[in-house]
Short mmCIF file of C-alpha atoms in Angstrom, two decimals:
data_model
loop_
_atom_site.label_atom_id
_atom_site.label_comp_id
_atom_site.label_asym_id
_atom_site.label_seq_id
_atom_site.Cartn_x
_atom_site.Cartn_y
_atom_site.Cartn_z
CA UNK A 22 -3.54 -15.72 -17.05
CA UNK A 23 -3.53 -16.49 -12.99
CA UNK A 24 -6.68 -15.99 -10.72
CA UNK A 25 -7.06 -12.96 -8.89
CA UNK A 26 -6.78 -13.15 -5.33
CA UNK A 27 -7.26 -11.15 -2.32
CA UNK A 28 -4.07 -10.05 -0.74
CA UNK A 29 -2.56 -7.71 1.47
CA UNK A 30 -0.05 -5.61 -0.13
CA UNK A 31 2.38 -6.60 2.48
CA UNK A 32 1.46 -10.18 1.65
CA UNK A 33 1.89 -9.15 -1.87
CA UNK A 34 5.51 -8.18 -1.83
CA UNK A 35 6.46 -11.36 -0.15
CA UNK A 36 4.92 -13.22 -2.69
CA UNK A 37 5.92 -11.33 -5.45
CA UNK A 38 9.73 -11.42 -4.41
CA UNK A 39 9.53 -15.03 -3.98
CA UNK A 40 8.44 -15.17 -7.64
CA UNK A 41 10.68 -13.00 -8.34
CA UNK A 42 13.08 -15.74 -7.46
CA UNK A 43 13.98 -14.34 -4.24
CA UNK A 44 15.02 -16.91 -1.82
CA UNK A 45 16.48 -15.06 0.91
CA UNK A 46 14.83 -12.70 3.56
CA UNK A 47 15.89 -11.05 6.40
CA UNK A 48 14.59 -9.10 8.66
CA UNK A 49 13.25 -7.60 11.85
CA UNK A 50 9.38 -7.24 12.81
CA UNK A 51 8.03 -3.66 12.89
CA UNK A 52 4.58 -2.70 12.15
CA UNK A 53 2.79 -1.78 9.82
CA UNK A 54 5.20 -4.28 7.35
CA UNK A 55 5.23 -7.20 9.57
CA UNK A 56 2.89 -9.38 7.15
CA UNK A 57 6.23 -9.47 4.77
CA UNK A 58 8.04 -10.95 7.67
CA UNK A 59 5.31 -13.75 8.40
CA UNK A 60 4.92 -14.62 5.02
CA UNK A 61 8.42 -14.91 4.27
CA UNK A 62 8.80 -17.28 7.61
CA UNK A 63 5.93 -19.19 6.76
CA UNK A 64 6.69 -19.87 2.83
CA UNK A 65 10.91 -19.88 2.80
CA UNK A 66 11.29 -22.65 4.46
CA UNK A 67 9.38 -24.53 2.05
CA UNK A 68 10.76 -23.84 -1.16
CA UNK A 69 14.09 -24.13 -0.40
CA UNK A 70 15.11 -20.76 0.89
CA UNK A 71 15.99 -18.70 3.74
CA UNK A 72 13.86 -16.30 6.71
CA UNK A 73 16.52 -15.18 9.36
CA UNK A 74 15.19 -12.89 11.90
CA UNK A 75 17.60 -11.04 12.59
CA UNK A 76 19.17 -9.52 16.26
CA UNK A 77 18.47 -6.00 14.62
CA UNK A 78 18.36 -4.28 11.59
CA UNK A 79 21.51 -3.10 11.00
CA UNK A 80 22.39 -6.58 10.97
CA UNK A 81 19.67 -7.92 8.49
CA UNK A 82 20.82 -5.50 5.70
CA UNK A 83 24.18 -6.89 6.51
CA UNK A 84 23.22 -10.10 5.63
CA UNK A 85 21.44 -8.55 2.24
CA UNK A 86 25.10 -7.09 1.86
CA UNK A 87 26.45 -10.75 1.84
CA UNK A 88 23.86 -12.36 0.14
CA UNK A 89 23.70 -10.26 -2.93
CA UNK A 90 27.63 -10.70 -2.73
CA UNK A 91 27.36 -14.03 -3.50
CA UNK A 92 25.06 -12.88 -6.48
CA UNK A 93 21.73 -13.99 -5.10
CA UNK A 94 18.26 -11.86 -5.18
CA UNK A 95 17.69 -10.97 -1.91
CA UNK A 96 15.53 -8.17 0.25
CA UNK A 97 14.90 -6.96 3.38
CA UNK A 98 11.93 -4.76 4.22
CA UNK A 99 11.22 -2.46 7.30
CA UNK A 100 9.22 0.30 8.50
CA UNK A 101 10.44 4.26 9.00
CA UNK A 102 12.43 3.59 12.23
CA UNK A 103 14.19 0.68 11.10
CA UNK A 104 15.69 2.18 7.66
CA UNK A 105 17.10 4.73 9.62
CA UNK A 106 18.78 2.10 10.94
CA UNK A 107 19.80 0.31 7.78
CA UNK A 108 20.90 3.33 6.42
CA UNK A 109 24.74 2.26 7.11
CA UNK A 110 24.14 -0.45 4.94
CA UNK A 111 22.25 1.10 2.20
CA UNK A 112 25.44 3.61 1.73
CA UNK A 113 27.73 0.36 1.56
CA UNK A 114 25.64 -1.81 -0.36
CA UNK A 115 25.66 1.64 -2.47
CA UNK A 116 29.54 1.65 -2.14
CA UNK A 117 30.06 -1.88 -3.17
CA UNK A 118 27.30 -1.88 -6.36
CA UNK A 119 25.29 -3.59 -5.32
CA UNK A 120 21.71 -5.17 -6.13
CA UNK A 121 19.17 -5.69 -3.41
CA UNK A 122 15.72 -4.84 -3.21
CA UNK A 123 14.81 -2.88 0.67
CA UNK A 124 11.13 -2.65 1.17
CA UNK A 125 10.13 0.33 3.15
CA UNK A 126 6.37 0.65 4.58
CA UNK A 127 6.47 3.71 6.63
CA UNK A 128 4.91 4.89 9.44
CA UNK A 129 4.66 8.84 11.41
CA UNK A 130 7.49 10.07 12.27
CA UNK A 131 10.74 11.39 13.44
CA UNK A 132 12.03 9.36 16.09
CA UNK A 133 9.75 5.88 16.84
CA UNK A 134 6.77 7.89 15.68
CA UNK A 135 3.74 6.49 15.47
CA UNK A 136 2.38 3.20 13.25
CA UNK A 137 -0.44 4.67 11.31
CA UNK A 138 1.09 5.73 7.57
CA UNK A 139 2.94 8.48 5.69
CA UNK A 140 4.96 9.14 3.30
CA UNK A 141 7.91 11.41 5.44
CA UNK A 142 10.52 9.35 4.39
CA UNK A 143 10.99 11.00 1.32
CA UNK A 144 13.81 12.81 1.38
CA UNK A 145 15.58 10.05 3.18
CA UNK A 146 14.90 7.68 0.36
CA UNK A 147 15.51 9.75 -2.61
CA UNK A 148 18.45 11.51 -1.42
CA UNK A 149 19.94 8.19 -0.42
CA UNK A 150 19.79 8.52 3.13
CA UNK A 151 23.41 6.98 4.11
CA UNK A 152 26.18 8.80 3.51
CA UNK A 153 28.47 9.79 0.42
CA UNK A 154 27.19 10.24 -3.10
CA UNK A 155 24.20 7.39 -4.24
CA UNK A 156 20.85 6.89 -5.00
CA UNK A 157 18.67 4.23 -4.44
CA UNK A 158 15.97 3.56 -7.45
CA UNK A 159 13.03 4.31 -5.55
CA UNK A 160 9.51 2.86 -6.41
CA UNK A 161 6.49 3.96 -5.36
CA UNK A 162 3.19 1.47 -5.49
CA UNK A 163 -0.91 3.31 -5.30
CA UNK A 164 -2.14 -0.58 -5.43
CA UNK A 165 -1.89 -3.61 -4.11
CA UNK A 166 -1.36 -4.97 -7.82
CA UNK A 167 1.36 -2.42 -8.18
CA UNK A 168 3.35 -3.78 -4.33
CA UNK A 169 3.58 -7.02 -6.53
CA UNK A 170 4.33 -5.46 -9.90
CA UNK A 171 6.78 -3.24 -8.53
CA UNK A 172 8.67 -5.43 -6.43
CA UNK A 173 9.45 -8.05 -9.56
CA UNK A 174 10.75 -4.67 -11.26
CA UNK A 175 12.65 -3.38 -8.26
CA UNK A 176 14.28 -6.79 -8.33
CA UNK A 177 15.17 -6.23 -12.20
CA UNK A 178 16.26 -2.92 -12.32
CA UNK A 179 18.90 -3.53 -9.25
CA UNK A 180 20.42 -6.14 -10.99
CA UNK A 181 20.36 -4.73 -14.18
CA UNK A 182 22.11 -1.56 -12.87
CA UNK A 183 23.96 -3.20 -9.73
CA UNK A 184 22.17 -0.76 -7.30
CA UNK A 185 19.68 -0.78 -4.92
CA UNK A 186 16.09 -0.66 -5.15
CA UNK A 187 13.69 0.43 -2.44
CA UNK A 188 10.23 -0.05 -2.28
CA UNK A 189 8.33 2.86 -0.87
CA UNK A 190 5.49 2.08 0.31
CA UNK A 191 3.13 3.42 3.76
CA UNK A 192 1.04 1.55 6.36
CA UNK A 193 -2.35 2.20 4.00
CA UNK A 194 -0.63 0.29 1.01
CA UNK A 195 0.84 -2.34 3.28
CA UNK A 196 -2.49 -3.21 5.53
CA UNK A 197 -4.81 -2.91 2.34
CA UNK A 198 -6.34 -5.49 0.59
CA UNK A 199 -7.35 -5.41 -3.13
CA UNK A 200 -7.41 -8.07 -6.13
CA UNK A 201 -4.07 -8.83 -7.38
CA UNK A 202 -2.88 -11.15 -10.65
CA UNK A 203 0.82 -12.80 -9.68
CA UNK A 204 2.32 -14.33 -12.27
CA UNK A 205 6.27 -15.49 -12.75
CA UNK A 206 6.11 -15.31 -16.30
CA UNK A 207 8.40 -12.41 -17.45
CA UNK A 208 10.47 -12.15 -14.32
CA UNK A 209 13.76 -11.21 -15.86
CA UNK A 210 17.37 -12.29 -14.73
CA UNK A 211 20.79 -10.89 -14.95
CA UNK A 212 24.20 -12.61 -15.19
CA UNK A 213 26.06 -11.24 -12.39
CA UNK A 214 30.13 -11.98 -13.15
CA UNK A 215 30.79 -9.81 -10.49
CA UNK A 216 29.57 -12.17 -7.72
CA UNK A 217 31.99 -13.86 -5.37
CA UNK A 218 30.80 -17.16 -6.49
CA UNK A 219 34.37 -19.37 -6.00
CA UNK A 220 36.60 -19.26 -9.06
CA UNK A 221 37.17 -22.87 -9.71
CA UNK A 222 40.79 -21.55 -9.97
CA UNK A 223 39.43 -20.74 -13.40
CA UNK A 224 39.46 -16.96 -13.25
CA UNK A 225 41.18 -13.94 -11.12
CA UNK A 226 38.98 -13.19 -8.11
CA UNK A 227 36.06 -10.77 -7.51
CA UNK A 228 36.02 -8.63 -4.62
CA UNK A 229 33.39 -6.76 -3.58
CA UNK A 230 34.31 -3.84 -1.18
CA UNK A 231 33.47 -0.32 -0.65
CA UNK A 232 36.93 0.51 1.22
CA UNK A 233 38.96 2.76 -1.49
CA UNK A 234 42.26 4.59 0.51
CA UNK A 235 43.17 6.47 -3.12
CA UNK A 236 41.38 9.53 -3.28
CA UNK A 237 42.10 9.29 -7.17
CA UNK A 238 40.39 6.09 -7.29
CA UNK A 239 37.60 6.85 -5.31
CA UNK A 240 36.78 9.84 -7.63
CA UNK A 241 36.64 7.57 -10.40
CA UNK A 242 34.42 5.53 -9.33
CA UNK A 243 31.75 8.14 -8.15
CA UNK A 244 31.78 9.64 -11.74
CA UNK A 245 31.35 5.77 -13.16
CA UNK A 246 28.78 5.21 -10.73
CA UNK A 247 26.95 8.63 -11.60
CA UNK A 248 26.95 7.71 -15.01
CA UNK A 249 24.77 4.13 -14.32
CA UNK A 250 22.55 7.36 -12.50
CA UNK A 251 22.27 9.18 -15.58
CA UNK A 252 21.06 6.06 -17.66
CA UNK A 253 18.88 4.87 -15.09
CA UNK A 254 17.82 8.91 -15.48
CA UNK A 255 17.43 8.85 -19.02
CA UNK A 256 15.36 5.02 -18.52
CA UNK A 257 13.74 5.02 -15.68
CA UNK A 258 11.78 7.31 -15.04
CA UNK A 259 7.93 6.20 -14.64
CA UNK A 260 4.25 8.00 -13.96
CA UNK A 261 0.76 7.70 -14.45
CA UNK A 262 -1.45 10.82 -15.99
CA UNK A 263 -4.53 11.21 -15.31
CA UNK A 264 -7.01 13.82 -16.66
CA UNK A 265 -3.89 15.74 -17.68
CA UNK A 266 -4.51 16.54 -21.15
CA UNK A 267 -5.96 20.08 -20.96
CA UNK A 268 -5.03 20.12 -17.03
CA UNK A 269 -4.62 23.84 -15.41
CA UNK A 270 -4.46 22.70 -11.91
CA UNK A 271 -1.87 19.98 -11.93
CA UNK A 272 -2.01 17.52 -8.63
CA UNK A 273 1.55 15.60 -7.77
CA UNK A 274 1.11 12.83 -5.67
CA UNK A 275 1.96 9.42 -5.01
CA UNK A 276 0.73 5.71 -3.57
CA UNK A 277 -2.02 6.65 -0.74
CA UNK A 278 -2.23 10.35 -1.52
CA UNK A 279 -2.52 9.58 -5.19
CA UNK A 280 -5.44 7.18 -4.37
CA UNK A 281 -6.92 10.37 -2.71
CA UNK A 282 -5.93 13.02 -4.70
CA UNK A 283 -7.66 10.87 -8.08
CA UNK A 284 -10.86 11.19 -5.93
CA UNK A 285 -10.48 15.03 -5.58
CA UNK A 286 -9.84 15.29 -9.77
CA UNK A 287 -12.56 13.65 -10.43
CA UNK A 288 -14.42 16.43 -8.04
CA UNK A 289 -13.16 18.82 -9.32
CA UNK A 290 -13.39 18.12 -12.82
CA UNK A 291 -17.92 17.77 -12.27
CA UNK A 292 -17.54 21.15 -11.04
CA UNK A 293 -15.88 22.06 -14.27
CA UNK A 294 -12.34 22.98 -12.90
CA UNK A 295 -9.48 21.36 -15.65
CA UNK A 296 -7.63 19.86 -13.05
CA UNK A 297 -5.01 16.35 -13.36
CA UNK A 298 -3.44 14.44 -11.58
CA UNK A 299 0.42 13.30 -12.12
CA UNK A 300 1.37 10.21 -10.15
CA UNK A 301 5.30 9.36 -10.10
CA UNK A 302 5.81 5.85 -9.61
CA UNK A 303 9.59 6.20 -9.61
CA UNK A 304 10.65 8.64 -7.17
CA UNK A 305 14.13 8.30 -7.86
CA UNK A 306 14.79 8.46 -11.07
CA UNK A 307 11.54 11.59 -10.49
CA UNK A 308 9.60 12.04 -13.36
CA UNK A 309 10.74 15.79 -14.56
CA UNK A 310 10.27 15.62 -18.00
CA UNK A 311 6.24 14.98 -17.73
CA UNK A 312 5.93 17.77 -15.30
CA UNK A 313 8.40 19.73 -16.79
CA UNK A 314 5.97 19.45 -20.02
CA UNK A 315 3.04 19.96 -17.92
CA UNK A 316 3.89 23.17 -16.90
CA UNK A 317 3.30 24.38 -20.55
CA UNK A 318 -0.70 23.83 -20.44
CA UNK A 319 -0.92 24.46 -15.85
CA UNK A 320 -1.15 27.20 -14.43
CA UNK A 321 -0.91 25.70 -10.87
CA UNK A 322 0.89 22.56 -9.26
CA UNK A 323 -0.68 21.16 -6.00
CA UNK A 324 1.86 18.74 -4.49
CA UNK A 325 -0.48 16.18 -1.84
CA UNK A 326 1.36 14.66 0.83
CA UNK A 327 1.75 12.97 3.93
CA UNK A 328 4.64 14.56 5.28
CA UNK A 329 5.49 18.19 6.16
CA UNK A 330 6.09 18.81 2.33
CA UNK A 331 9.35 17.17 0.92
CA UNK A 332 8.91 15.44 -2.67
CA UNK A 333 7.53 19.42 -3.41
CA UNK A 334 11.13 20.59 -3.36
CA UNK A 335 11.48 17.72 -6.69
CA UNK A 336 8.46 19.24 -8.22
CA UNK A 337 9.63 22.97 -8.12
CA UNK A 338 13.00 21.60 -9.27
CA UNK A 339 11.50 19.69 -12.10
CA UNK A 340 8.98 22.52 -13.90
CA UNK A 341 12.11 24.60 -12.60
CA UNK A 342 9.27 26.95 -10.54
CA UNK A 343 7.85 28.40 -13.74
CA UNK A 344 4.42 27.84 -11.74
CA UNK A 345 3.44 28.45 -8.60
CA UNK A 346 3.29 24.86 -6.32
CA UNK A 347 1.20 24.43 -3.53
CA UNK A 348 1.31 21.87 -0.68
CA UNK A 349 -1.58 19.83 0.74
CA UNK A 350 -0.48 17.37 3.51
CA UNK A 351 -1.36 15.88 6.37
CA UNK A 352 1.56 14.51 8.71
CA UNK A 353 1.85 12.49 11.60
CA UNK A 354 0.30 9.54 10.39
CA UNK A 355 -2.89 11.62 9.06
CA UNK A 356 -4.05 11.30 5.76
CA UNK A 357 -5.86 14.17 3.63
CA UNK A 358 -9.32 13.51 2.55
CA UNK A 359 -10.42 14.12 -0.56
CA UNK A 360 -12.65 17.32 -0.17
CA UNK A 361 -9.19 18.64 1.92
CA UNK A 362 -7.52 17.92 -1.84
CA UNK A 363 -10.53 19.38 -3.71
CA UNK A 364 -10.44 22.72 -1.57
CA UNK A 365 -6.42 23.10 -2.53
CA UNK A 366 -7.79 22.86 -6.08
CA UNK A 367 -10.76 25.09 -5.92
CA UNK A 368 -8.64 27.05 -4.29
CA UNK A 369 -5.67 27.07 -6.68
CA UNK A 370 -8.85 27.74 -9.69
CA UNK A 371 -9.95 30.86 -7.17
CA UNK A 372 -6.25 32.28 -7.73
CA UNK A 373 -5.68 32.08 -4.58
CA UNK A 374 -2.03 31.50 -4.49
CA UNK B 22 -24.65 -0.27 -9.45
CA UNK B 23 -21.84 2.28 -9.08
CA UNK B 24 -19.37 2.39 -6.17
CA UNK B 25 -21.04 1.64 -2.78
CA UNK B 26 -18.85 2.72 0.49
CA UNK B 27 -19.37 0.48 3.53
CA UNK B 28 -17.66 0.93 7.03
CA UNK B 29 -17.72 -2.09 9.54
CA UNK B 30 -17.20 -1.58 12.94
CA UNK B 31 -17.19 -2.61 16.25
CA UNK B 32 -14.97 -3.90 18.96
CA UNK B 33 -11.91 -6.10 18.00
CA UNK B 34 -12.74 -9.63 18.48
CA UNK B 35 -16.26 -9.32 17.10
CA UNK B 36 -15.16 -9.68 13.86
CA UNK B 37 -15.19 -6.69 12.01
CA UNK B 38 -12.71 -7.37 9.48
CA UNK B 39 -13.57 -11.31 8.99
CA UNK B 40 -17.06 -9.71 7.79
CA UNK B 41 -15.34 -7.37 5.63
CA UNK B 42 -13.07 -9.37 4.22
CA UNK B 43 -16.10 -12.01 3.34
CA UNK B 44 -17.97 -8.97 1.44
CA UNK B 45 -14.56 -8.16 0.03
CA UNK B 46 -14.28 -11.72 -1.31
CA UNK B 47 -17.80 -12.74 -2.57
CA UNK B 48 -17.56 -9.26 -4.89
CA UNK B 49 -14.34 -10.76 -6.00
CA UNK B 50 -15.86 -13.79 -7.06
CA UNK B 51 -18.22 -11.60 -8.48
CA UNK B 52 -15.85 -10.04 -10.53
CA UNK B 53 -16.35 -6.62 -9.17
CA UNK B 54 -13.91 -3.74 -8.10
CA UNK B 55 -13.11 -3.90 -4.62
CA UNK B 56 -10.26 -2.64 -1.66
CA UNK B 57 -10.31 -3.91 2.05
CA UNK B 58 -8.54 -1.53 4.74
CA UNK B 59 -8.27 -2.01 7.84
CA UNK B 60 -7.85 0.08 10.89
CA UNK B 61 -4.40 -1.32 12.27
CA UNK B 62 -2.36 -1.14 15.51
CA UNK B 63 -2.91 -0.77 19.27
CA UNK B 64 -6.32 0.44 19.08
CA UNK B 65 -7.33 -3.02 18.07
CA UNK B 66 -7.18 -4.93 20.98
CA UNK B 67 -10.12 -4.71 23.00
CA UNK B 68 -10.58 -0.81 21.65
CA UNK B 69 -12.54 -0.42 18.54
CA UNK B 70 -11.70 -1.81 15.89
CA UNK B 71 -13.07 -0.85 11.87
CA UNK B 72 -12.79 -1.72 7.99
CA UNK B 73 -13.60 0.03 5.14
CA UNK B 74 -14.49 -2.23 2.38
CA UNK B 75 -15.55 -0.11 -1.60
CA UNK B 76 -17.26 -2.49 -3.98
CA UNK B 77 -17.52 -0.95 -7.52
CA UNK B 78 -18.27 -1.14 -11.08
CA UNK B 79 -15.08 1.21 -11.74
CA UNK B 80 -11.52 1.15 -10.49
CA UNK B 81 -11.68 1.97 -6.60
CA UNK B 82 -9.90 5.71 -5.98
CA UNK B 83 -9.26 6.38 -2.37
CA UNK B 84 -9.84 3.20 -0.03
CA UNK B 85 -10.86 5.54 2.89
CA UNK B 86 -14.14 5.37 3.47
CA UNK B 87 -14.79 8.12 5.60
CA UNK B 88 -18.64 8.59 4.16
CA UNK B 89 -20.10 5.02 4.10
CA UNK B 90 -23.25 4.78 2.01
CA UNK B 91 -23.41 1.27 4.36
CA UNK B 92 -22.64 1.61 7.37
CA UNK B 93 -22.96 -1.87 9.71
CA UNK B 94 -22.37 -0.91 13.70
CA UNK B 95 -21.36 -3.64 16.63
CA UNK B 96 -20.62 -1.57 19.11
CA UNK B 97 -22.05 1.97 21.01
CA UNK B 98 -18.76 3.96 20.35
CA UNK B 99 -18.90 3.02 16.62
CA UNK B 100 -22.56 4.09 16.21
CA UNK B 101 -21.68 7.38 18.10
CA UNK B 102 -18.61 7.54 16.00
CA UNK B 103 -19.50 7.03 12.50
CA UNK B 104 -23.78 7.62 12.52
CA UNK B 105 -22.96 11.65 11.80
CA UNK B 106 -20.17 10.22 9.11
CA UNK B 107 -23.00 8.34 7.20
CA UNK B 108 -24.44 10.00 3.86
CA UNK B 109 -27.79 11.23 3.13
CA UNK B 110 -30.22 7.75 2.45
CA UNK B 111 -27.25 5.39 4.09
CA UNK B 112 -28.22 1.95 4.97
CA UNK B 113 -27.22 1.63 9.05
CA UNK B 114 -27.14 -1.52 10.76
CA UNK B 115 -27.20 -2.29 13.72
CA UNK B 116 -26.13 -5.06 16.30
CA UNK B 117 -29.48 -4.08 18.95
CA UNK B 118 -28.24 -6.37 22.07
CA UNK B 119 -24.95 -4.43 22.15
CA UNK B 120 -26.31 -0.57 21.30
CA UNK B 121 -29.51 0.07 23.39
CA UNK B 122 -30.17 3.72 21.73
CA UNK B 123 -31.83 3.88 18.22
CA UNK B 124 -29.82 5.63 15.21
CA UNK B 125 -30.93 9.74 16.18
CA UNK B 126 -30.99 10.82 12.23
CA UNK B 127 -34.08 10.65 10.31
CA UNK B 128 -32.22 11.10 6.99
CA UNK B 129 -31.04 7.03 6.59
CA UNK B 130 -32.32 3.99 6.70
CA UNK B 131 -32.23 2.00 10.09
CA UNK B 132 -32.38 -1.54 10.70
CA UNK B 133 -31.74 -3.17 13.87
CA UNK B 134 -30.96 -6.82 14.81
CA UNK B 135 -30.36 -8.34 17.76
CA UNK B 136 -27.41 -9.98 16.29
CA UNK B 137 -25.64 -11.16 19.70
CA UNK B 138 -28.29 -12.49 21.07
CA UNK B 139 -29.87 -14.40 17.58
CA UNK B 140 -25.85 -15.98 17.70
CA UNK B 141 -26.00 -16.84 21.79
CA UNK B 142 -29.10 -18.48 21.44
CA UNK B 143 -28.51 -20.68 17.99
CA UNK B 144 -24.85 -21.63 19.94
CA UNK B 145 -22.84 -19.84 17.39
CA UNK B 146 -21.98 -17.01 20.05
CA UNK B 147 -18.89 -16.09 18.03
CA UNK B 148 -20.92 -15.44 15.09
CA UNK B 149 -22.76 -12.41 15.12
CA UNK B 150 -20.81 -10.42 12.61
CA UNK B 151 -21.87 -12.92 9.69
CA UNK B 152 -25.83 -12.71 10.80
CA UNK B 153 -25.27 -8.54 10.61
CA UNK B 154 -23.71 -9.39 7.11
CA UNK B 155 -26.76 -11.56 6.11
CA UNK B 156 -28.69 -8.68 6.84
CA UNK B 157 -26.23 -6.19 5.04
CA UNK B 158 -26.47 -8.45 1.85
CA UNK B 159 -30.55 -8.84 1.97
CA UNK B 160 -31.05 -4.64 1.96
CA UNK B 161 -28.05 -3.26 -0.45
CA UNK B 162 -27.25 -5.81 -2.54
CA UNK B 163 -23.95 -4.89 -2.77
CA UNK B 164 -23.09 -8.26 -3.22
CA UNK B 165 -25.26 -11.11 -4.59
CA UNK B 166 -26.42 -13.83 -1.75
CA UNK B 167 -26.23 -16.49 -4.75
CA UNK B 168 -23.29 -19.25 -4.30
CA UNK B 169 -22.28 -17.64 -1.32
CA UNK B 170 -20.76 -20.74 0.03
CA UNK B 171 -18.21 -20.06 -2.84
CA UNK B 172 -17.04 -17.01 -0.52
CA UNK B 173 -16.98 -18.62 2.64
CA UNK B 174 -14.76 -21.19 1.75
CA UNK B 175 -11.85 -18.17 0.82
CA UNK B 176 -12.28 -16.87 4.37
CA UNK B 177 -12.66 -19.63 6.27
CA UNK B 178 -9.35 -21.71 6.22
CA UNK B 179 -9.13 -25.27 5.08
CA UNK B 180 -7.95 -26.10 8.87
CA UNK B 181 -11.58 -24.39 10.05
CA UNK B 182 -13.53 -26.22 7.54
CA UNK B 183 -15.51 -27.30 10.63
CA UNK B 184 -16.88 -23.70 11.11
CA UNK B 185 -18.11 -23.44 7.36
CA UNK B 186 -21.87 -24.32 8.16
CA UNK B 187 -22.04 -22.41 10.74
CA UNK B 188 -20.97 -19.34 9.61
CA UNK B 189 -23.60 -20.14 6.60
CA UNK B 190 -26.35 -21.11 9.48
CA UNK B 191 -25.35 -17.37 10.82
CA UNK B 192 -25.71 -15.74 7.25
CA UNK B 193 -28.77 -17.49 6.61
CA UNK B 194 -30.21 -16.01 10.50
CA UNK B 195 -29.37 -12.40 8.78
CA UNK B 196 -30.60 -12.67 5.58
CA UNK B 197 -34.03 -14.20 6.90
CA UNK B 198 -34.09 -12.03 9.60
CA UNK B 199 -37.48 -9.97 8.60
CA UNK B 200 -37.85 -7.27 11.76
#
């Protein structure tokens, strides 16, 4: 077992990516994720990898496209405004069925916004961001350990399903330090017979492309892609449940909001209110079944978010609107306090919905 | 011990993030659960900087300290901002060289340490932060003073190994400060 070290969440992502076999990083600095690029700049040259500060986010994501086409594990990272710039590339990656890991350490928006933590890119991440029918696997870490673990998971899932995996974190997760244990022991790799690696005149050449001008063929590509998405939805939805066995008031939160909410749930229990927490670890696929099952016992749901209310729509869809869903939120870089979440739980328990 | 929520605040450049990092590492070496969360952004340059450190026997929930059990302040704006946020019976540590006023609250324990003056007189003018930390460790026991140098080695990079001794000296000065 490796020793525990203290690391910032951003550094944990960078080191875990290296452990996962990623040797190619392309990025452009932006707060609050710059430590990822800084870490890669320091480490990659020492281990025979590539660190390249691109001329823009658009350039960086297209470098990811090229490197992934050649079959290598590759990543880029940014924060909210930068992710909007990368969205075109994300759509092209999806259209070409290329695996990649993309990290978004979110900050308040819209526009250039601020630099404090936010979760307001939920829609952009879970609905695609770029144009066309596609999804990314979206992973939402809630600790520095998970920043590392889900980075490795992200590379694996991306390769397994030939999709882009996104780490959707926020400024708090990126900047905070916690003990973390890093290991490359169980990293899985996958064959990539589709990669453009040179035919050596021994096989038919591979083509990586997202252009398809025959609508019948393009439709078939979309159908095939959505078959894969269906498999992902069936097999890869993940969440953590906390005190949910007898929960009547179910808080749903991810990332930093889940950490805050956990305090509130404990405080509610101390007051005799049967509160529980469902923490989605994958935002796409969303852990619908766990939520639907929880609706049997729960009287109300509370979606806690650092946004104007985005995940709340997925909560309502998942429980098929069988129960009221309340929103407890802050926006623009502000974070709800445990007291604010507790007050919302008490409001629900008091029947004021 | 349960959970101790610490807030360390001052001007950017006083080493408040470093002070928090040191406590975090000491807690790590003692096998405790912990989190360290800095303020970040433009306010760090010349303005106020702070960090939240939570040391606990149990997994840490929210890493944000809004109501500290231990408050260490190194400038007046920080005392003004956080004095009323501290819990009842909190321990408040004030660098009395830089903060002339007293803590107004009467339901907290206060410790006044002329850390900046002590550091200047000892020729270690950049280490008032670690003098404060020495006193915090002495009065709160949030981490042990034993093997303190092991934690220092984690936060003082090998490149700056020559600074180990002065950091240790600063910690000792604070730990032994008895007024």
